[in-house]
mmCIF file of N, CA, C and O in Angstrom:
data_model
loop_
_atom_site.group_PDB
_atom_site.id
_atom_site.type_symbol
_atom_site.label_atom_id
_atom_site.label_comp_id
_atom_site.label_asym_id
_atom_site.label_seq_id
_atom_site.Cartn_x
_atom_site.Cartn_y
_atom_site.Cartn_z
ATOM 1 N N MET A 16 90.717 111.641 131.799
ATOM 2 C CA MET A 16 91.407 111.855 130.544
ATOM 3 C C MET A 16 92.191 110.604 130.145
ATOM 4 O O MET A 16 92.212 110.249 128.976
ATOM 5 N N ALA A 17 92.804 109.936 131.086
ATOM 6 C CA ALA A 17 93.577 108.735 130.764
ATOM 7 C C ALA A 17 92.662 107.618 130.297
ATOM 8 O O ALA A 17 93.061 106.787 129.503
ATOM 9 N N GLY A 18 91.406 107.593 130.763
ATOM 10 C CA GLY A 18 90.467 106.558 130.356
ATOM 11 C C GLY A 18 90.065 106.690 128.893
ATOM 12 O O GLY A 18 89.809 105.691 128.225
ATOM 13 N N THR A 19 90.001 107.911 128.366
ATOM 14 C CA THR A 19 89.631 108.096 126.963
ATOM 15 C C THR A 19 90.838 107.950 126.048
ATOM 16 O O THR A 19 90.684 107.660 124.881
ATOM 17 N N PHE A 20 92.031 108.161 126.587
ATOM 18 C CA PHE A 20 93.225 108.049 125.760
ATOM 19 C C PHE A 20 93.562 106.596 125.449
ATOM 20 O O PHE A 20 93.988 106.284 124.345
ATOM 21 N N ALA A 21 93.351 105.706 126.392
ATOM 22 C CA ALA A 21 93.739 104.303 126.212
ATOM 23 C C ALA A 21 93.037 103.650 125.021
ATOM 24 O O ALA A 21 93.706 103.061 124.170
ATOM 25 N N PRO A 22 91.703 103.745 124.873
ATOM 26 C CA PRO A 22 91.082 103.132 123.696
ATOM 27 C C PRO A 22 91.493 103.824 122.391
ATOM 28 O O PRO A 22 91.707 103.167 121.379
ATOM 29 N N GLY A 23 91.645 105.140 122.422
ATOM 30 C CA GLY A 23 92.063 105.863 121.225
ATOM 31 C C GLY A 23 93.477 105.500 120.809
ATOM 32 O O GLY A 23 93.764 105.297 119.632
ATOM 33 N N GLY A 24 94.367 105.411 121.788
ATOM 34 C CA GLY A 24 95.748 105.024 121.499
ATOM 35 C C GLY A 24 95.839 103.592 121.012
ATOM 36 O O GLY A 24 96.601 103.277 120.093
ATOM 37 N N LEU A 25 95.045 102.716 121.613
ATOM 38 C CA LEU A 25 95.021 101.318 121.190
ATOM 39 C C LEU A 25 94.472 101.197 119.776
ATOM 40 O O LEU A 25 95.007 100.435 118.962
ATOM 41 N N LEU A 26 93.445 101.962 119.488
ATOM 42 C CA LEU A 26 92.872 101.953 118.142
ATOM 43 C C LEU A 26 93.886 102.448 117.113
ATOM 44 O O LEU A 26 94.022 101.872 116.028
ATOM 45 N N LEU A 27 94.613 103.481 117.445
ATOM 46 C CA LEU A 27 95.647 104.000 116.553
ATOM 47 C C LEU A 27 96.757 102.979 116.350
ATOM 48 O O LEU A 27 97.215 102.768 115.213
ATOM 49 N N LEU A 28 97.169 102.318 117.413
ATOM 50 C CA LEU A 28 98.211 101.303 117.324
ATOM 51 C C LEU A 28 97.761 100.131 116.450
ATOM 52 O O LEU A 28 98.522 99.666 115.592
ATOM 53 N N VAL A 29 96.537 99.671 116.633
ATOM 54 C CA VAL A 29 96.013 98.581 115.806
ATOM 55 C C VAL A 29 95.955 99.015 114.345
ATOM 56 O O VAL A 29 96.310 98.254 113.446
ATOM 57 N N GLY A 30 95.512 100.238 114.092
ATOM 58 C CA GLY A 30 95.451 100.743 112.724
ATOM 59 C C GLY A 30 96.811 100.783 112.058
ATOM 60 O O GLY A 30 96.957 100.384 110.900
ATOM 61 N N VAL A 31 97.813 101.233 112.780
ATOM 62 C CA VAL A 31 99.173 101.289 112.227
ATOM 63 C C VAL A 31 99.702 99.890 111.952
ATOM 64 O O VAL A 31 100.297 99.631 110.903
ATOM 65 N N LEU A 32 99.460 98.965 112.870
ATOM 66 C CA LEU A 32 99.921 97.590 112.661
ATOM 67 C C LEU A 32 99.234 96.927 111.473
ATOM 68 O O LEU A 32 99.882 96.250 110.672
ATOM 69 N N VAL A 33 97.937 97.139 111.330
ATOM 70 C CA VAL A 33 97.211 96.575 110.179
ATOM 71 C C VAL A 33 97.739 97.178 108.881
ATOM 72 O O VAL A 33 97.924 96.470 107.890
ATOM 73 N N TYR A 34 98.010 98.468 108.888
ATOM 74 C CA TYR A 34 98.552 99.111 107.691
ATOM 75 C C TYR A 34 99.925 98.552 107.340
ATOM 76 O O TYR A 34 100.215 98.276 106.170
ATOM 77 N N LEU A 35 100.776 98.371 108.331
ATOM 78 C CA LEU A 35 102.119 97.846 108.066
ATOM 79 C C LEU A 35 102.066 96.416 107.534
ATOM 80 O O LEU A 35 102.793 96.077 106.591
ATOM 81 N N VAL A 36 101.230 95.591 108.107
ATOM 82 C CA VAL A 36 101.096 94.214 107.617
ATOM 83 C C VAL A 36 100.537 94.217 106.201
ATOM 84 O O VAL A 36 101.014 93.492 105.320
ATOM 85 N N SER A 37 99.547 95.060 105.948
ATOM 86 C CA SER A 37 98.939 95.135 104.619
ATOM 87 C C SER A 37 99.931 95.603 103.562
ATOM 88 O O SER A 37 99.930 95.111 102.439
ATOM 89 N N SER A 38 100.785 96.532 103.927
ATOM 90 C CA SER A 38 101.742 97.052 102.937
ATOM 91 C C SER A 38 102.856 96.062 102.638
ATOM 92 O O SER A 38 103.521 96.169 101.608
ATOM 93 N N GLN A 39 103.082 95.097 103.520
ATOM 94 C CA GLN A 39 104.139 94.107 103.295
ATOM 95 C C GLN A 39 103.691 92.946 102.409
ATOM 96 O O GLN A 39 104.513 92.137 101.993
ATOM 97 N N ILE A 40 102.416 92.853 102.114
ATOM 98 C CA ILE A 40 101.911 91.771 101.261
ATOM 99 C C ILE A 40 102.169 92.170 99.807
ATOM 100 O O ILE A 40 101.538 93.070 99.270
ATOM 101 N N LYS A 41 103.116 91.493 99.202
ATOM 102 C CA LYS A 41 103.544 91.818 97.839
ATOM 103 C C LYS A 41 103.333 90.617 96.916
ATOM 104 O O LYS A 41 103.445 89.471 97.344
ATOM 105 N N PRO A 42 103.073 90.875 95.646
ATOM 106 C CA PRO A 42 102.933 89.765 94.707
ATOM 107 C C PRO A 42 104.294 89.209 94.291
ATOM 108 O O PRO A 42 105.316 89.876 94.402
ATOM 109 N N ASN A 43 104.273 87.995 93.831
ATOM 110 C CA ASN A 43 105.467 87.369 93.286
ATOM 111 C C ASN A 43 105.021 86.580 92.071
ATOM 112 O O ASN A 43 104.212 85.662 92.181
ATOM 113 N N LEU A 44 105.535 86.941 90.916
ATOM 114 C CA LEU A 44 105.089 86.294 89.687
ATOM 115 C C LEU A 44 105.545 84.841 89.591
ATOM 116 O O LEU A 44 105.056 84.100 88.751
ATOM 117 N N ARG A 45 106.455 84.431 90.449
ATOM 118 C CA ARG A 45 106.881 83.029 90.459
ATOM 119 C C ARG A 45 105.905 82.141 91.231
ATOM 120 O O ARG A 45 105.951 80.932 91.091
ATOM 121 N N ARG A 46 105.058 82.742 92.044
ATOM 122 C CA ARG A 46 104.050 81.984 92.780
ATOM 123 C C ARG A 46 102.939 81.548 91.835
ATOM 124 O O ARG A 46 102.690 82.204 90.825
ATOM 125 N N PRO A 47 102.221 80.504 92.204
ATOM 126 C CA PRO A 47 101.021 80.146 91.420
ATOM 127 C C PRO A 47 99.990 81.270 91.477
ATOM 128 O O PRO A 47 99.938 82.031 92.445
ATOM 129 N N ALA A 48 99.185 81.365 90.438
ATOM 130 C CA ALA A 48 98.196 82.446 90.352
ATOM 131 C C ALA A 48 97.209 82.399 91.512
ATOM 132 O O ALA A 48 96.791 83.446 92.019
ATOM 133 N N THR A 49 96.845 81.204 91.951
ATOM 134 C CA THR A 49 95.893 81.103 93.064
ATOM 135 C C THR A 49 96.495 81.657 94.354
ATOM 136 O O THR A 49 95.788 82.263 95.154
ATOM 137 N N GLU A 50 97.782 81.457 94.553
ATOM 138 C CA GLU A 50 98.454 81.982 95.751
ATOM 139 C C GLU A 50 98.489 83.508 95.715
ATOM 140 O O GLU A 50 98.235 84.168 96.721
ATOM 141 N N ASN A 51 98.803 84.087 94.557
ATOM 142 C CA ASN A 51 98.801 85.552 94.432
ATOM 143 C C ASN A 51 97.401 86.115 94.657
ATOM 144 O O ASN A 51 97.239 87.158 95.291
ATOM 145 N N LEU A 52 96.382 85.437 94.142
ATOM 146 C CA LEU A 52 95.009 85.906 94.325
ATOM 147 C C LEU A 52 94.623 85.846 95.802
ATOM 148 O O LEU A 52 93.998 86.765 96.325
ATOM 149 N N ARG A 53 95.020 84.789 96.485
ATOM 150 C CA ARG A 53 94.731 84.665 97.914
ATOM 151 C C ARG A 53 95.423 85.778 98.696
ATOM 152 O O ARG A 53 94.835 86.380 99.597
ATOM 153 N N LEU A 54 96.664 86.084 98.361
ATOM 154 C CA LEU A 54 97.381 87.174 99.024
ATOM 155 C C LEU A 54 96.723 88.524 98.749
ATOM 156 O O LEU A 54 96.613 89.373 99.642
ATOM 157 N N TYR A 55 96.268 88.722 97.518
ATOM 158 C CA TYR A 55 95.589 89.976 97.176
ATOM 159 C C TYR A 55 94.296 90.117 97.985
ATOM 160 O O TYR A 55 94.010 91.193 98.517
ATOM 161 N N GLN A 56 93.551 89.035 98.090
ATOM 162 C CA GLN A 56 92.302 89.085 98.851
ATOM 163 C C GLN A 56 92.561 89.352 100.331
ATOM 164 O O GLN A 56 91.815 90.102 100.962
ATOM 165 N N SER A 57 93.627 88.791 100.869
ATOM 166 C CA SER A 57 93.934 89.064 102.270
ATOM 167 C C SER A 57 94.388 90.512 102.458
ATOM 168 O O SER A 57 94.076 91.149 103.466
ATOM 169 N N ARG A 58 95.097 91.058 101.487
ATOM 170 C CA ARG A 58 95.507 92.463 101.553
ATOM 171 C C ARG A 58 94.291 93.386 101.511
ATOM 172 O O ARG A 58 94.196 94.361 102.265
ATOM 173 N N ILE A 59 93.347 93.064 100.631
ATOM 174 C CA ILE A 59 92.114 93.852 100.533
ATOM 175 C C ILE A 59 91.335 93.770 101.849
ATOM 176 O O ILE A 59 90.808 94.772 102.336
ATOM 177 N N PHE A 60 91.275 92.584 102.433
ATOM 178 C CA PHE A 60 90.567 92.417 103.698
ATOM 179 C C PHE A 60 91.198 93.270 104.797
ATOM 180 O O PHE A 60 90.493 93.957 105.555
ATOM 181 N N LEU A 61 92.515 93.252 104.887
ATOM 182 C CA LEU A 61 93.200 94.060 105.902
ATOM 183 C C LEU A 61 92.994 95.554 105.660
ATOM 184 O O LEU A 61 92.734 96.312 106.591
ATOM 185 N N ARG A 62 93.098 95.961 104.410
ATOM 186 C CA ARG A 62 92.917 97.386 104.092
ATOM 187 C C ARG A 62 91.496 97.835 104.417
ATOM 188 O O ARG A 62 91.291 98.884 105.009
ATOM 189 N N ASN A 63 90.514 97.025 104.056
ATOM 190 C CA ASN A 63 89.130 97.399 104.332
ATOM 191 C C ASN A 63 88.828 97.369 105.824
ATOM 192 O O ASN A 63 88.003 98.147 106.306
ATOM 193 N N SER A 64 89.493 96.482 106.560
ATOM 194 C CA SER A 64 89.324 96.475 108.012
ATOM 195 C C SER A 64 89.862 97.765 108.612
ATOM 196 O O SER A 64 89.255 98.345 109.519
ATOM 197 N N LEU A 65 90.979 98.216 108.104
ATOM 198 C CA LEU A 65 91.563 99.468 108.573
ATOM 199 C C LEU A 65 90.641 100.639 108.235
ATOM 200 O O LEU A 65 90.403 101.516 109.071
ATOM 201 N N LEU A 66 90.113 100.652 107.025
ATOM 202 C CA LEU A 66 89.218 101.741 106.646
ATOM 203 C C LEU A 66 87.902 101.679 107.418
ATOM 204 O O LEU A 66 87.265 102.705 107.639
ATOM 205 N N GLY A 67 87.515 100.489 107.832
ATOM 206 C CA GLY A 67 86.310 100.359 108.632
ATOM 207 C C GLY A 67 86.435 101.049 109.985
ATOM 208 O O GLY A 67 85.438 101.456 110.581
ATOM 209 N N LEU A 68 87.658 101.202 110.456
ATOM 210 C CA LEU A 68 87.877 101.899 111.726
ATOM 211 C C LEU A 68 87.533 103.381 111.625
ATOM 212 O O LEU A 68 87.287 104.025 112.644
ATOM 213 N N THR A 69 87.499 103.923 110.402
ATOM 214 C CA THR A 69 87.158 105.339 110.258
ATOM 215 C C THR A 69 85.706 105.611 110.615
ATOM 216 O O THR A 69 85.339 106.756 110.870
ATOM 217 N N GLY A 70 84.880 104.578 110.645
ATOM 218 C CA GLY A 70 83.481 104.762 111.020
ATOM 219 C C GLY A 70 83.243 104.823 112.517
ATOM 220 O O GLY A 70 82.132 105.114 112.951
ATOM 221 N N LEU A 71 84.259 104.555 113.309
ATOM 222 C CA LEU A 71 84.065 104.563 114.761
ATOM 223 C C LEU A 71 83.777 105.945 115.348
ATOM 224 O O LEU A 71 82.923 106.055 116.219
ATOM 225 N N PRO A 72 84.460 107.011 114.916
ATOM 226 C CA PRO A 72 84.132 108.320 115.505
ATOM 227 C C PRO A 72 82.670 108.746 115.326
ATOM 228 O O PRO A 72 82.058 109.215 116.299
ATOM 229 N N PRO A 73 82.044 108.575 114.142
ATOM 230 C CA PRO A 73 80.624 108.932 114.064
ATOM 231 C C PRO A 73 79.742 108.058 114.958
ATOM 232 O O PRO A 73 78.752 108.523 115.512
ATOM 233 N N LEU A 74 80.125 106.790 115.130
ATOM 234 C CA LEU A 74 79.337 105.928 116.016
ATOM 235 C C LEU A 74 79.473 106.344 117.475
ATOM 236 O O LEU A 74 78.495 106.322 118.224
ATOM 237 N N VAL A 75 80.678 106.724 117.859
ATOM 238 C CA VAL A 75 80.881 107.203 119.233
ATOM 239 C C VAL A 75 80.104 108.496 119.443
ATOM 240 O O VAL A 75 79.457 108.686 120.479
ATOM 241 N N THR A 76 80.145 109.383 118.458
ATOM 242 C CA THR A 76 79.396 110.635 118.553
ATOM 243 C C THR A 76 77.903 110.359 118.647
ATOM 244 O O THR A 76 77.191 111.006 119.410
ATOM 245 N N PHE A 77 77.424 109.371 117.889
ATOM 246 C CA PHE A 77 76.004 109.023 117.937
ATOM 247 C C PHE A 77 75.614 108.501 119.316
ATOM 248 O O PHE A 77 74.541 108.834 119.826
ATOM 249 N N THR A 78 76.472 107.683 119.915
ATOM 250 C CA THR A 78 76.125 107.155 121.239
ATOM 251 C C THR A 78 76.102 108.254 122.303
ATOM 252 O O THR A 78 75.367 108.153 123.272
ATOM 253 N N ILE A 79 76.887 109.301 122.093
ATOM 254 C CA ILE A 79 76.915 110.395 123.069
ATOM 255 C C ILE A 79 75.756 111.354 122.835
ATOM 256 O O ILE A 79 75.047 111.731 123.766
ATOM 257 N N THR A 80 75.541 111.768 121.577
ATOM 258 C CA THR A 80 74.552 112.812 121.290
ATOM 259 C C THR A 80 73.178 112.276 120.927
ATOM 260 O O THR A 80 72.203 113.013 120.999
ATOM 261 N N LYS A 81 73.086 111.021 120.500
ATOM 262 C CA LYS A 81 71.827 110.403 120.033
ATOM 263 C C LYS A 81 71.219 111.171 118.862
ATOM 264 O O LYS A 81 70.026 111.145 118.631
ATOM 265 N N SER A 82 72.061 111.838 118.082
ATOM 266 C CA SER A 82 71.608 112.597 116.921
ATOM 267 C C SER A 82 71.549 111.677 115.706
ATOM 268 O O SER A 82 72.539 111.019 115.363
ATOM 269 N N PRO A 83 70.417 111.619 115.029
ATOM 270 C CA PRO A 83 70.319 110.747 113.850
ATOM 271 C C PRO A 83 71.220 111.201 112.697
ATOM 272 O O PRO A 83 71.534 110.414 111.811
ATOM 273 N N ILE A 84 71.652 112.430 112.710
ATOM 274 C CA ILE A 84 72.548 112.921 111.663
ATOM 275 C C ILE A 84 73.866 112.154 111.699
ATOM 276 O O ILE A 84 74.419 111.811 110.646
ATOM 277 N N ASP A 85 74.356 111.856 112.897
ATOM 278 C CA ASP A 85 75.593 111.078 113.011
ATOM 279 C C ASP A 85 75.413 109.671 112.459
ATOM 280 O O ASP A 85 76.309 109.127 111.821
ATOM 281 N N LEU A 86 74.251 109.083 112.685
ATOM 282 C CA LEU A 86 73.983 107.749 112.169
ATOM 283 C C LEU A 86 73.864 107.760 110.645
ATOM 284 O O LEU A 86 74.374 106.865 109.963
ATOM 285 N N VAL A 87 73.236 108.790 110.101
ATOM 286 C CA VAL A 87 73.139 108.934 108.641
ATOM 287 C C VAL A 87 74.531 109.145 108.053
ATOM 288 O O VAL A 87 74.877 108.560 107.015
ATOM 289 N N PHE A 88 75.353 109.947 108.713
ATOM 290 C CA PHE A 88 76.723 110.178 108.253
ATOM 291 C C PHE A 88 77.506 108.867 108.236
ATOM 292 O O PHE A 88 78.242 108.582 107.296
ATOM 293 N N PHE A 89 77.348 108.058 109.290
ATOM 294 C CA PHE A 89 78.026 106.767 109.346
ATOM 295 C C PHE A 89 77.564 105.876 108.199
ATOM 296 O O PHE A 89 78.379 105.214 107.549
ATOM 297 N N GLY A 90 76.264 105.842 107.933
ATOM 298 C CA GLY A 90 75.745 105.027 106.829
ATOM 299 C C GLY A 90 76.287 105.475 105.488
ATOM 300 O O GLY A 90 76.688 104.644 104.658
ATOM 301 N N CYS A 91 76.328 106.780 105.258
ATOM 302 C CA CYS A 91 76.880 107.309 103.999
ATOM 303 C C CYS A 91 78.367 107.000 103.878
ATOM 304 O O CYS A 91 78.842 106.639 102.801
ATOM 305 N N LEU A 92 79.091 107.139 104.972
ATOM 306 C CA LEU A 92 80.520 106.830 104.978
ATOM 307 C C LEU A 92 80.752 105.364 104.663
ATOM 308 O O LEU A 92 81.607 105.018 103.836
ATOM 309 N N LEU A 93 79.971 104.493 105.254
ATOM 310 C CA LEU A 93 80.111 103.060 105.020
ATOM 311 C C LEU A 93 79.783 102.700 103.574
ATOM 312 O O LEU A 93 80.514 101.930 102.938
ATOM 313 N N LEU A 94 78.726 103.266 103.025
ATOM 314 C CA LEU A 94 78.372 103.000 101.621
ATOM 315 C C LEU A 94 79.434 103.528 100.665
ATOM 316 O O LEU A 94 79.775 102.874 99.676
ATOM 317 N N THR A 95 79.976 104.687 100.952
ATOM 318 C CA THR A 95 81.023 105.260 100.114
ATOM 319 C C THR A 95 82.280 104.393 100.140
ATOM 320 O O THR A 95 82.877 104.114 99.097
ATOM 321 N N LEU A 96 82.663 103.951 101.331
ATOM 322 C CA LEU A 96 83.838 103.090 101.429
ATOM 323 C C LEU A 96 83.629 101.773 100.697
ATOM 324 O O LEU A 96 84.546 101.268 100.043
ATOM 325 N N CYS A 97 82.443 101.213 100.788
ATOM 326 C CA CYS A 97 82.151 99.967 100.069
ATOM 327 C C CYS A 97 82.238 100.170 98.556
ATOM 328 O O CYS A 97 82.759 99.306 97.844
ATOM 329 N N ALA A 98 81.747 101.282 98.080
ATOM 330 C CA ALA A 98 81.764 101.531 96.638
ATOM 331 C C ALA A 98 83.172 101.816 96.128
ATOM 332 O O ALA A 98 83.573 101.341 95.066
ATOM 333 N N VAL A 99 83.934 102.580 96.878
ATOM 334 C CA VAL A 99 85.268 102.979 96.432
ATOM 335 C C VAL A 99 86.282 101.846 96.568
ATOM 336 O O VAL A 99 87.160 101.685 95.719
ATOM 337 N N MET A 100 86.163 101.062 97.610
ATOM 338 C CA MET A 100 87.182 100.057 97.907
ATOM 339 C C MET A 100 86.841 98.648 97.429
ATOM 340 O O MET A 100 87.508 97.695 97.805
ATOM 341 N N ALA A 101 85.842 98.507 96.590
ATOM 342 C CA ALA A 101 85.501 97.181 96.079
ATOM 343 C C ALA A 101 86.623 96.693 95.154
ATOM 344 O O ALA A 101 87.091 97.427 94.285
ATOM 345 N N PRO A 102 87.085 95.458 95.359
ATOM 346 C CA PRO A 102 88.157 94.944 94.504
ATOM 347 C C PRO A 102 87.653 94.697 93.084
ATOM 348 O O PRO A 102 86.480 94.395 92.868
ATOM 349 N N SER A 103 88.543 94.851 92.133
ATOM 350 C CA SER A 103 88.192 94.603 90.737
ATOM 351 C C SER A 103 89.373 93.935 90.046
ATOM 352 O O SER A 103 90.477 93.874 90.583
ATOM 353 N N ALA A 104 89.115 93.449 88.848
ATOM 354 C CA ALA A 104 90.178 92.810 88.078
ATOM 355 C C ALA A 104 91.283 93.820 87.743
ATOM 356 O O ALA A 104 92.463 93.477 87.735
ATOM 357 N N LYS A 105 90.889 95.060 87.487
ATOM 358 C CA LYS A 105 91.863 96.093 87.143
ATOM 359 C C LYS A 105 92.800 96.394 88.311
ATOM 360 O O LYS A 105 94.022 96.490 88.139
ATOM 361 N N THR A 106 92.242 96.510 89.520
ATOM 362 C CA THR A 106 93.104 96.784 90.677
ATOM 363 C C THR A 106 93.982 95.580 90.991
ATOM 364 O O THR A 106 95.124 95.750 91.423
ATOM 365 N N TYR A 107 93.469 94.379 90.764
ATOM 366 C CA TYR A 107 94.286 93.181 90.977
ATOM 367 C C TYR A 107 95.460 93.155 90.004
ATOM 368 O O TYR A 107 96.595 92.871 90.390
ATOM 369 N N GLN A 108 95.206 93.490 88.751
ATOM 370 C CA GLN A 108 96.285 93.509 87.755
ATOM 371 C C GLN A 108 97.314 94.579 88.087
ATOM 372 O O GLN A 108 98.515 94.361 87.951
ATOM 373 N N ARG A 109 96.844 95.742 88.530
ATOM 374 C CA ARG A 109 97.764 96.812 88.923
ATOM 375 C C ARG A 109 98.631 96.374 90.104
ATOM 376 O O ARG A 109 99.821 96.673 90.158
ATOM 377 N N TRP A 110 98.027 95.677 91.061
ATOM 378 C CA TRP A 110 98.767 95.198 92.214
ATOM 379 C C TRP A 110 99.794 94.141 91.793
ATOM 380 O O TRP A 110 100.906 94.142 92.281
ATOM 381 N N LEU A 111 99.429 93.281 90.864
ATOM 382 C CA LEU A 111 100.318 92.236 90.413
ATOM 383 C C LEU A 111 101.539 92.808 89.682
ATOM 384 O O LEU A 111 102.659 92.347 89.884
ATOM 385 N N ILE A 112 101.296 93.814 88.873
ATOM 386 C CA ILE A 112 102.382 94.420 88.094
ATOM 387 C C ILE A 112 103.250 95.302 88.997
ATOM 388 O O ILE A 112 104.468 95.325 88.884
ATOM 389 N N GLY A 113 102.610 96.028 89.882
ATOM 390 C CA GLY A 113 103.318 96.986 90.736
ATOM 391 C C GLY A 113 103.980 96.322 91.843
ATOM 392 O O GLY A 113 105.000 96.377 92.342
#
């Protein structure tokens, strides 16, 4: 039991740390526009990395059960996350104002 808790706990800790770092990245209108854009892109990268961790449980289930349904679920989850979390000019403007 302790062997399965360590990777899960570590994964949770990494997820929380990535979320905290991502939430601290704030825009500043006094900065040059290129600097704000770079910060926004790094925030998006951190957020998407965190969301990418949500695909690990279906992959672990697939390695245990060898069921193709788990692999299809992982593929659908990954495609959905890519579609929903794609950065756009509108989200960048909202982040800059907010």
